[in-house]
Amino acid sequence: MGRMTSPHSSAGTPARAVRKAVVPAAGLGTRFLPATKATPKEMLPVVDKPAIQYVVEEAAAAGLDDILMVTGRHKRAIEDHFDSAFELEQALAAKGDAVRLDAVRDPARLAGIHHIRQGEPLGLGHAVLCARRHVGDQPFAVLLGDDLIDPRETLLSRMLDVRDRHGGSVIALMKVAPEQIHLYGCAAVETTGEDDVVRVTGLVEKPSRRDAPSSYAVIGRYVLEPAVFDTLERTPPGRGGEIQLTDALRELATSGTVHGVVFDGLRYDTGDKADYLRTVVRLACDRDDLGPEFVAWLKEFVAALDGGTVGEHSRPAA
Ligand code: G1P
């Protein structure tokens, strides 16, 4: 792949007003211990790429060419992944292994990647605030690493289009079942003339099912106006004692404009163990190189599960 040029600057279309993306990557990854004891959770492989690479590819595909990672501990692995790897590249070049050489070089070619440390784990709102100096007085995107949007979807581009037309900030929303809403920020909304665009009138972080104003969950994609920084500076710690981005957005929704793009495509939560496994299986099935053989095995495996003979079938095929 190696997208050096964004789709928006190569086809004669004017470059977007939004060029920068912020990727908070400072979480402790406690749900994946012990795998995340010495490795950042963002570096866990989804098939053969770390989860965070999908997120950076998504930003680059939407025309964002400047990405700031807000990291905490274990910064090195993320930094190294998006850097060149001289010895490895030399070795692969000497072998004439062009495919693997590209795979090694691709992450560093996706965009200009920068890193900053959050220092104290004071919450998502605080992580975004750490990006203030780098972002400056411009609108910017925020992509959360635990939310993986299928590479065939164009959610972020759609959000950038909505921001170009309406200004203000834009968040991504997805309808979820009532018993799931406590896991997300939840938006009160009004319809607009467009099917997949709503106006956000209120927001609450991880409400109980009873207190949820709707079934619209905030998923981890945001296009924010720089005014969010001043709002975040004033935002007191909220749920969990953390400075919540949702709380700052609630204020922006009342003092300014926040739209929601309603997404009904493929999204995976790689921060959850069972969802992580589903993500790997789904994306592996879709791969031209791995898919056919893996799908054949999977069908056999599921049939064996149904027949109660999983042990017999899984061992030789594994
Ligand atoms: C964060 C946000 C939440 C949002 C979610 C999406 O929560 O605070 O509003 O709905 O991401 O994944 P987290 O899952 O990091 O606790």
mmCIF file of C-alpha atoms in Angstrom, residues 86-313:
data_model
loop_
_atom_site.group_PDB
_atom_site.id
_atom_site.type_symbol
_atom_site.label_atom_id
_atom_site.label_comp_id
_atom_site.label_asym_id
_atom_site.label_seq_id
_atom_site.Cartn_x
_atom_site.Cartn_y
_atom_site.Cartn_z
ATOM 1 C CA PHE A 86 17.386 -0.067 8.884
ATOM 2 C CA GLU A 87 18.893 -3.503 9.594
ATOM 3 C CA LEU A 88 15.670 -5.357 8.821
ATOM 4 C CA GLU A 89 15.205 -3.443 5.597
ATOM 5 C CA GLN A 90 18.818 -4.117 4.563
ATOM 6 C CA ALA A 91 18.397 -7.830 5.247
ATOM 7 C CA LEU A 92 15.144 -8.080 3.264
ATOM 8 C CA ALA A 93 16.573 -6.014 0.403
ATOM 9 C CA ALA A 94 19.624 -8.291 0.254
ATOM 10 C CA LYS A 95 17.293 -11.291 -0.048
ATOM 11 C CA GLY A 96 15.266 -9.551 -2.733
ATOM 12 C CA ASP A 97 12.116 -9.975 -0.616
ATOM 13 C CA ALA A 98 10.197 -6.982 -2.009
ATOM 14 C CA VAL A 99 6.841 -7.944 -0.463
ATOM 15 C CA ARG A 100 8.118 -8.073 3.111
ATOM 16 C CA LEU A 101 10.297 -5.040 2.525
ATOM 17 C CA ASP A 102 7.177 -3.068 1.595
ATOM 18 C CA ALA A 103 5.330 -4.416 4.629
ATOM 19 C CA VAL A 104 8.168 -3.194 6.849
ATOM 20 C CA ARG A 105 8.372 0.208 5.147
ATOM 21 C CA ASP A 106 4.640 0.901 4.849
ATOM 22 C CA PRO A 107 3.899 2.105 8.413
ATOM 23 C CA ALA A 108 6.471 4.900 8.199
ATOM 24 C CA ARG A 109 5.173 6.026 4.828
ATOM 25 C CA LEU A 110 1.537 6.467 5.822
ATOM 26 C CA ALA A 111 1.796 9.985 7.238
ATOM 27 C CA GLY A 112 4.039 12.223 9.304
ATOM 28 C CA ILE A 113 3.863 10.509 12.692
ATOM 29 C CA HIS A 114 4.618 12.354 15.912
ATOM 30 C CA HIS A 115 4.604 11.242 19.522
ATOM 31 C CA ILE A 116 3.901 12.950 22.781
ATOM 32 C CA ARG A 117 3.494 11.511 26.264
ATOM 33 C CA GLN A 118 0.432 11.986 28.379
ATOM 34 C CA GLY A 119 2.429 11.721 31.597
ATOM 35 C CA GLU A 120 -0.474 11.201 33.959
ATOM 36 C CA PRO A 121 -3.413 8.959 33.092
ATOM 37 C CA LEU A 122 -6.092 11.594 33.673
ATOM 38 C CA GLY A 123 -8.537 10.426 31.011
ATOM 39 C CA LEU A 124 -9.369 10.700 27.324
ATOM 40 C CA GLY A 125 -10.194 14.415 27.567
ATOM 41 C CA HIS A 126 -6.776 15.024 29.117
ATOM 42 C CA ALA A 127 -5.064 12.955 26.384
ATOM 43 C CA VAL A 128 -6.705 15.163 23.752
ATOM 44 C CA LEU A 129 -5.666 18.271 25.675
ATOM 45 C CA CYS A 130 -2.051 17.054 25.510
ATOM 46 C CA ALA A 131 -2.297 17.488 21.713
ATOM 47 C CA ARG A 132 -3.117 21.201 21.961
ATOM 48 C CA ARG A 133 0.309 22.622 21.131
ATOM 49 C CA HIS A 134 0.798 20.229 18.205
ATOM 50 C CA VAL A 135 -2.670 20.768 16.738
ATOM 51 C CA GLY A 136 -2.766 24.546 17.141
ATOM 52 C CA ASP A 137 -5.802 26.535 16.073
ATOM 53 C CA GLN A 138 -7.146 24.084 13.503
ATOM 54 C CA PRO A 139 -9.872 21.480 13.372
ATOM 55 C CA PHE A 140 -8.525 17.969 13.866
ATOM 56 C CA ALA A 141 -9.622 14.348 14.052
ATOM 57 C CA VAL A 142 -9.374 11.978 17.018
ATOM 58 C CA LEU A 143 -9.281 8.222 16.404
ATOM 59 C CA LEU A 144 -9.452 5.800 19.325
ATOM 60 C CA GLY A 145 -7.306 2.741 18.881
ATOM 61 C CA ASP A 146 -9.749 0.255 20.441
ATOM 62 C CA ASP A 147 -12.338 0.991 17.769
ATOM 63 C CA LEU A 148 -11.361 -0.578 14.500
ATOM 64 C CA ILE A 149 -13.464 0.463 11.523
ATOM 65 C CA ASP A 150 -13.396 -2.033 8.677
ATOM 66 C CA PRO A 151 -10.901 -0.824 6.047
ATOM 67 C CA ARG A 152 -13.648 -0.898 3.394
ATOM 68 C CA GLU A 153 -15.734 1.705 5.239
ATOM 69 C CA THR A 154 -15.443 5.469 4.655
ATOM 70 C CA LEU A 155 -16.799 6.790 7.961
ATOM 71 C CA LEU A 156 -14.036 9.324 8.611
ATOM 72 C CA SER A 157 -14.307 10.845 5.119
ATOM 73 C CA ARG A 158 -18.040 11.167 5.603
ATOM 74 C CA MET A 159 -17.452 12.943 8.946
ATOM 75 C CA LEU A 160 -14.975 15.325 7.312
ATOM 76 C CA ASP A 161 -17.540 16.094 4.578
ATOM 77 C CA VAL A 162 -20.165 16.867 7.210
ATOM 78 C CA ARG A 163 -17.738 19.180 9.011
ATOM 79 C CA ASP A 164 -16.867 20.943 5.729
ATOM 80 C CA ARG A 165 -20.565 21.666 5.200
ATOM 81 C CA HIS A 166 -21.746 22.413 8.735
ATOM 82 C CA GLY A 167 -18.623 23.537 10.634
ATOM 83 C CA GLY A 168 -18.460 22.825 14.359
ATOM 84 C CA SER A 169 -17.555 19.347 15.551
ATOM 85 C CA VAL A 170 -18.675 15.943 14.313
ATOM 86 C CA ILE A 171 -18.823 12.688 16.226
ATOM 87 C CA ALA A 172 -19.504 9.146 15.061
ATOM 88 C CA LEU A 173 -22.577 7.419 16.465
ATOM 89 C CA MET A 174 -23.815 3.885 16.263
ATOM 90 C CA LYS A 175 -27.094 2.419 17.480
ATOM 91 C CA VAL A 176 -26.494 -0.176 20.168
ATOM 92 C CA ALA A 177 -28.745 -2.442 22.206
ATOM 93 C CA PRO A 178 -30.011 -0.908 25.494
ATOM 94 C CA GLU A 179 -27.921 -3.339 27.554
ATOM 95 C CA GLN A 180 -24.743 -2.101 25.824
ATOM 96 C CA ILE A 181 -25.194 1.650 26.234
ATOM 97 C CA HIS A 182 -23.448 1.810 29.619
ATOM 98 C CA LEU A 183 -20.187 1.020 27.821
ATOM 99 C CA TYR A 184 -20.276 4.191 25.718
ATOM 100 C CA GLY A 185 -20.859 7.908 25.601
ATOM 101 C CA CYS A 186 -24.488 8.393 24.647
ATOM 102 C CA ALA A 187 -25.945 11.272 22.594
ATOM 103 C CA ALA A 188 -29.309 13.005 22.690
ATOM 104 C CA VAL A 189 -30.053 13.917 19.082
ATOM 105 C CA GLU A 190 -32.398 15.727 16.707
ATOM 106 C CA THR A 191 -32.895 14.748 13.104
ATOM 107 C CA THR A 192 -31.592 16.860 10.231
ATOM 108 C CA GLY A 193 -32.640 16.647 6.600
ATOM 109 C CA GLU A 194 -30.029 13.927 6.027
ATOM 110 C CA ASP A 195 -30.608 10.286 6.906
ATOM 111 C CA ASP A 196 -27.233 9.579 8.470
ATOM 112 C CA VAL A 197 -26.638 12.995 10.043
ATOM 113 C CA VAL A 198 -28.117 14.133 13.362
ATOM 114 C CA ARG A 199 -27.669 17.216 15.496
ATOM 115 C CA VAL A 200 -26.321 16.414 18.920
ATOM 116 C CA THR A 201 -28.170 18.231 21.712
ATOM 117 C CA GLY A 202 -26.714 16.468 24.734
ATOM 118 C CA LEU A 203 -24.172 13.854 25.740
ATOM 119 C CA VAL A 204 -23.620 11.656 28.755
ATOM 120 C CA GLU A 205 -20.647 9.395 29.434
ATOM 121 C CA LYS A 206 -21.540 5.753 30.073
ATOM 122 C CA PRO A 207 -25.078 6.218 31.388
ATOM 123 C CA SER A 208 -27.102 3.438 32.925
ATOM 124 C CA ARG A 209 -29.705 1.960 30.611
ATOM 125 C CA ARG A 210 -32.358 3.936 32.503
ATOM 126 C CA ASP A 211 -30.585 7.302 32.187
ATOM 127 C CA ALA A 212 -29.542 6.934 28.533
ATOM 128 C CA PRO A 213 -31.096 9.688 26.403
ATOM 129 C CA SER A 214 -31.080 7.475 23.274
ATOM 130 C CA SER A 215 -29.575 4.310 21.836
ATOM 131 C CA TYR A 216 -26.908 6.297 19.963
ATOM 132 C CA ALA A 217 -23.475 5.326 21.266
ATOM 133 C CA VAL A 218 -20.392 7.429 20.595
ATOM 134 C CA ILE A 219 -17.830 5.344 18.738
ATOM 135 C CA GLY A 220 -14.207 6.367 18.698
ATOM 136 C CA ARG A 221 -14.068 8.829 15.801
ATOM 137 C CA TYR A 222 -14.302 12.577 16.300
ATOM 138 C CA VAL A 223 -13.667 15.657 14.162
ATOM 139 C CA LEU A 224 -13.201 18.500 16.607
ATOM 140 C CA GLU A 225 -12.994 22.252 16.414
ATOM 141 C CA PRO A 226 -10.042 23.760 18.304
ATOM 142 C CA ALA A 227 -12.473 25.405 20.759
ATOM 143 C CA VAL A 228 -12.591 21.972 22.407
ATOM 144 C CA PHE A 229 -9.210 22.713 24.021
ATOM 145 C CA ASP A 230 -10.516 25.693 26.015
ATOM 146 C CA THR A 231 -13.533 23.636 26.967
ATOM 147 C CA LEU A 232 -11.341 20.738 28.095
ATOM 148 C CA GLU A 233 -9.210 23.100 30.210
ATOM 149 C CA ARG A 234 -12.377 23.950 32.137
ATOM 150 C CA THR A 235 -13.807 20.429 32.253
ATOM 151 C CA PRO A 236 -13.669 18.979 35.767
ATOM 152 C CA PRO A 237 -12.997 15.277 36.281
ATOM 153 C CA GLY A 238 -16.157 13.341 35.470
ATOM 154 C CA ARG A 239 -16.997 9.668 35.361
ATOM 155 C CA GLY A 240 -14.277 7.519 36.946
ATOM 156 C CA GLY A 241 -12.542 10.688 38.192
ATOM 157 C CA GLU A 242 -11.217 11.242 34.648
ATOM 158 C CA ILE A 243 -11.432 14.275 32.373
ATOM 159 C CA GLN A 244 -13.963 13.043 29.852
ATOM 160 C CA LEU A 245 -14.019 14.136 26.210
ATOM 161 C CA THR A 246 -17.756 13.430 26.282
ATOM 162 C CA ASP A 247 -18.255 16.098 28.979
ATOM 163 C CA ALA A 248 -16.401 18.731 26.934
ATOM 164 C CA LEU A 249 -18.436 17.796 23.854
ATOM 165 C CA ARG A 250 -21.654 18.187 25.828
ATOM 166 C CA GLU A 251 -20.672 21.781 26.494
ATOM 167 C CA LEU A 252 -19.787 22.321 22.813
ATOM 168 C CA ALA A 253 -23.150 20.858 21.838
ATOM 169 C CA THR A 254 -24.931 23.523 23.858
ATOM 170 C CA SER A 255 -22.649 26.498 23.138
ATOM 171 C CA GLY A 256 -21.902 25.617 19.491
ATOM 172 C CA THR A 257 -22.609 22.932 16.942
ATOM 173 C CA VAL A 258 -21.992 19.216 17.168
ATOM 174 C CA HIS A 259 -23.281 16.854 14.518
ATOM 175 C CA GLY A 260 -23.320 13.092 14.623
ATOM 176 C CA VAL A 261 -22.759 10.803 11.663
ATOM 177 C CA VAL A 262 -24.737 7.629 12.219
ATOM 178 C CA PHE A 263 -22.641 4.648 11.210
ATOM 179 C CA ASP A 264 -24.142 1.253 10.517
ATOM 180 C CA GLY A 265 -21.127 -0.412 8.950
ATOM 181 C CA LEU A 266 -18.506 -2.777 10.281
ATOM 182 C CA ARG A 267 -16.820 -1.777 13.516
ATOM 183 C CA TYR A 268 -14.794 -3.974 15.817
ATOM 184 C CA ASP A 269 -13.822 -3.383 19.418
ATOM 185 C CA THR A 270 -10.279 -4.636 19.735
ATOM 186 C CA GLY A 271 -10.223 -3.554 23.391
ATOM 187 C CA ASP A 272 -12.537 -6.428 24.301
ATOM 188 C CA LYS A 273 -11.163 -9.975 24.269
ATOM 189 C CA ALA A 274 -14.067 -11.715 22.550
ATOM 190 C CA ASP A 275 -14.469 -8.894 20.034
ATOM 191 C CA TYR A 276 -10.734 -8.939 19.411
ATOM 192 C CA LEU A 277 -10.979 -12.608 18.446
ATOM 193 C CA ARG A 278 -13.973 -11.876 16.179
ATOM 194 C CA THR A 279 -12.008 -9.088 14.509
ATOM 195 C CA VAL A 280 -9.058 -11.323 13.760
ATOM 196 C CA VAL A 281 -11.304 -14.068 12.363
ATOM 197 C CA ARG A 282 -13.355 -11.687 10.229
ATOM 198 C CA LEU A 283 -10.397 -9.846 8.766
ATOM 199 C CA ALA A 284 -8.516 -13.108 8.171
ATOM 200 C CA CYS A 285 -11.524 -14.505 6.270
ATOM 201 C CA ASP A 286 -11.529 -11.417 4.042
ATOM 202 C CA ARG A 287 -7.867 -11.670 3.114
ATOM 203 C CA ASP A 288 -7.108 -12.881 -0.424
ATOM 204 C CA ASP A 289 -3.942 -14.644 0.695
ATOM 205 C CA LEU A 290 -5.234 -16.322 3.864
ATOM 206 C CA GLY A 291 -8.990 -16.277 3.456
ATOM 207 C CA PRO A 292 -9.842 -19.286 1.276
ATOM 208 C CA GLU A 293 -7.792 -21.792 3.278
ATOM 209 C CA PHE A 294 -8.795 -20.273 6.628
ATOM 210 C CA VAL A 295 -12.506 -20.203 5.753
ATOM 211 C CA ALA A 296 -12.367 -23.870 4.723
ATOM 212 C CA TRP A 297 -10.758 -24.734 8.054
ATOM 213 C CA LEU A 298 -13.224 -22.563 9.953
ATOM 214 C CA LYS A 299 -16.229 -24.287 8.385
ATOM 215 C CA GLU A 300 -14.805 -27.656 9.302
ATOM 216 C CA PHE A 301 -14.087 -26.410 12.816
ATOM 217 C CA VAL A 302 -17.604 -25.033 13.301
ATOM 218 C CA ALA A 303 -19.120 -28.249 11.968
ATOM 219 C CA ALA A 304 -16.993 -30.149 14.473
ATOM 220 C CA LEU A 305 -18.164 -27.789 17.252
ATOM 221 C CA ASP A 306 -21.762 -28.493 16.252
ATOM 222 C CA GLY A 307 -21.057 -32.204 16.144
ATOM 223 C CA GLY A 308 -19.320 -32.111 19.529
ATOM 224 C CA THR A 309 -16.062 -33.455 18.102
ATOM 225 C CA VAL A 310 -14.068 -30.271 18.172
ATOM 226 C CA GLY A 311 -10.972 -31.840 19.739
ATOM 227 C CA GLU A 312 -10.590 -34.368 16.909
ATOM 228 C CA HIS A 313 -10.930 -31.769 14.196
#
